Amino acid sequence: MKRKLSIGAATVGVLIIGFLWLRWGPDSWQVQITGVTGDGRDVQYRIETVEAGTADTLIFKNADAGFTPPYFKFDSATLQAIASRVTRECPQEAVTVHGYGLRITWLDMFPNAVSIDAPKRCREAPTKNRGAHAAS
């Protein structure tokens, strides 16, 4: 009897850890950023994407995690600005969005973006006279 209780408790523990990992564990997605929405106050930041090489839409929320381990995210406005710049400068470029969470439509759940790996030219501010500065 004691052995069955131990096995049952271990099974429940593994299921809980598995659920927590799926919900809050890190993940990465190869996507093309197609737009950004939200003002961070009244309307939550969102990063609209299409999975690279497909027509599948994937929307990320971009919210501060605060002191919630292991992310300690406080820079959602900065990440939103980077996503906006990538949208303008490199709309066809596939980038890697790092985040955590699941997309469950019927629960209105979105993965939370933590960082974006994009080429430097996509992250830099546009300069009209880039070539002129290099020549001088």
XYZ file of N, CA and C in Angstrom, residues 31-38 44-50 57-63 73 76 78-84 86-87 95 97-98 110-116:
129
model
N 10.436 33.203 -36.753
C 9.270 33.913 -37.262
C 9.682 35.133 -38.074
N 8.722 35.660 -38.805
C 8.840 36.971 -39.435
C 7.869 37.877 -38.689
N 8.372 39.003 -38.195
C 7.516 39.925 -37.458
C 6.733 40.757 -38.468
N 5.410 40.752 -38.339
C 4.564 41.462 -39.295
C 3.940 42.721 -38.718
N 3.959 42.878 -37.407
C 3.383 44.075 -36.813
C 3.451 44.046 -35.305
N 3.188 45.200 -34.731
C 3.139 45.332 -33.272
C 1.910 46.154 -32.914
N 1.331 45.859 -31.762
C 0.170 46.620 -31.292
C 0.288 46.834 -29.795
N -0.531 47.735 -29.301
C -0.608 47.967 -27.863
C 0.170 49.186 -27.427
N -2.497 45.749 -23.899
C -1.254 44.999 -23.710
C -0.446 44.959 -25.004
N 0.879 45.065 -24.876
C 1.757 44.927 -26.038
C 1.567 43.550 -26.669
N 1.539 43.516 -27.994
C 1.479 42.275 -28.753
C 2.491 42.378 -29.899
N 3.114 41.264 -30.225
C 4.004 41.174 -31.376
C 3.377 40.161 -32.319
N 2.992 40.628 -33.494
C 2.319 39.775 -34.474
C 3.371 39.189 -35.406
N 3.328 37.877 -35.607
C 4.324 37.211 -36.434
C 3.683 36.153 -37.322
N 4.477 35.699 -38.274
C 4.139 34.543 -39.094
C 5.308 33.587 -38.953
N 0.017 32.019 -38.330
C 0.155 33.201 -37.487
C 0.470 32.782 -36.056
N 1.376 33.520 -35.425
C 1.694 33.315 -34.020
C 1.805 34.691 -33.378
N 0.990 34.938 -32.377
C 0.991 36.231 -31.705
C 1.596 36.049 -30.322
N 2.515 36.953 -29.985
C 3.158 36.937 -28.676
C 2.625 38.086 -27.855
N 2.418 37.859 -26.564
C 2.215 38.990 -25.684
C 3.612 39.464 -25.306
N 3.715 40.688 -24.911
C 4.996 41.253 -24.516
C 4.746 41.983 -23.210
N 4.784 41.234 -22.121
C 4.477 41.798 -20.811
C 5.653 41.598 -19.873
N 11.767 39.915 -16.138
C 11.671 40.783 -17.312
C 11.050 42.122 -16.938
N 9.668 45.413 -21.410
C 8.719 45.150 -22.493
C 8.631 46.306 -23.481
N 11.078 48.341 -24.380
C 12.272 48.254 -25.226
C 12.126 47.134 -26.248
N 11.631 45.983 -25.813
C 11.435 44.864 -26.733
C 10.392 45.219 -27.790
N 9.367 45.978 -27.408
C 8.351 46.415 -28.366
C 8.962 47.337 -29.420
N 9.868 48.223 -28.996
C 10.541 49.126 -29.944
C 11.418 48.332 -30.909
N 12.108 47.320 -30.408
C 12.943 46.481 -31.285
C 12.066 45.756 -32.294
N 10.955 45.189 -31.842
C 10.038 44.492 -32.750
C 9.486 45.444 -33.806
N 9.176 46.660 -33.412
C 8.677 47.655 -34.359
C 9.735 47.999 -35.405
N 12.265 46.092 -36.369
C 12.441 44.927 -37.237
C 11.306 44.878 -38.261
N 10.098 45.213 -37.838
C 8.956 45.232 -38.759
C 9.181 46.217 -39.898
N 13.508 36.001 -37.933
C 14.218 36.279 -36.690
C 13.828 35.213 -35.669
N 12.501 34.587 -31.934
C 11.886 35.176 -30.748
C 12.007 34.151 -29.626
N 12.617 34.570 -28.525
C 12.740 33.714 -27.351
C 11.637 34.099 -26.376
N -1.213 33.500 -24.670
C -0.183 33.765 -25.660
C 1.179 33.524 -25.019
N 2.164 33.057 -25.797
C 3.512 33.000 -25.239
C 4.012 34.426 -24.994
N 4.832 34.607 -23.963
C 5.384 35.925 -23.633
C 6.780 36.029 -24.228
N 7.003 37.002 -25.091
C 8.317 37.221 -25.700
C 9.272 37.793 -24.662
N 10.504 37.285 -24.656
C 11.522 37.751 -23.726
C 12.628 38.496 -24.460
N 12.996 37.999 -25.654
C 14.029 38.668 -26.444
C 13.853 38.321 -27.916
N 14.496 39.121 -28.757
C 14.444 38.915 -30.202
C 15.862 38.920 -30.727
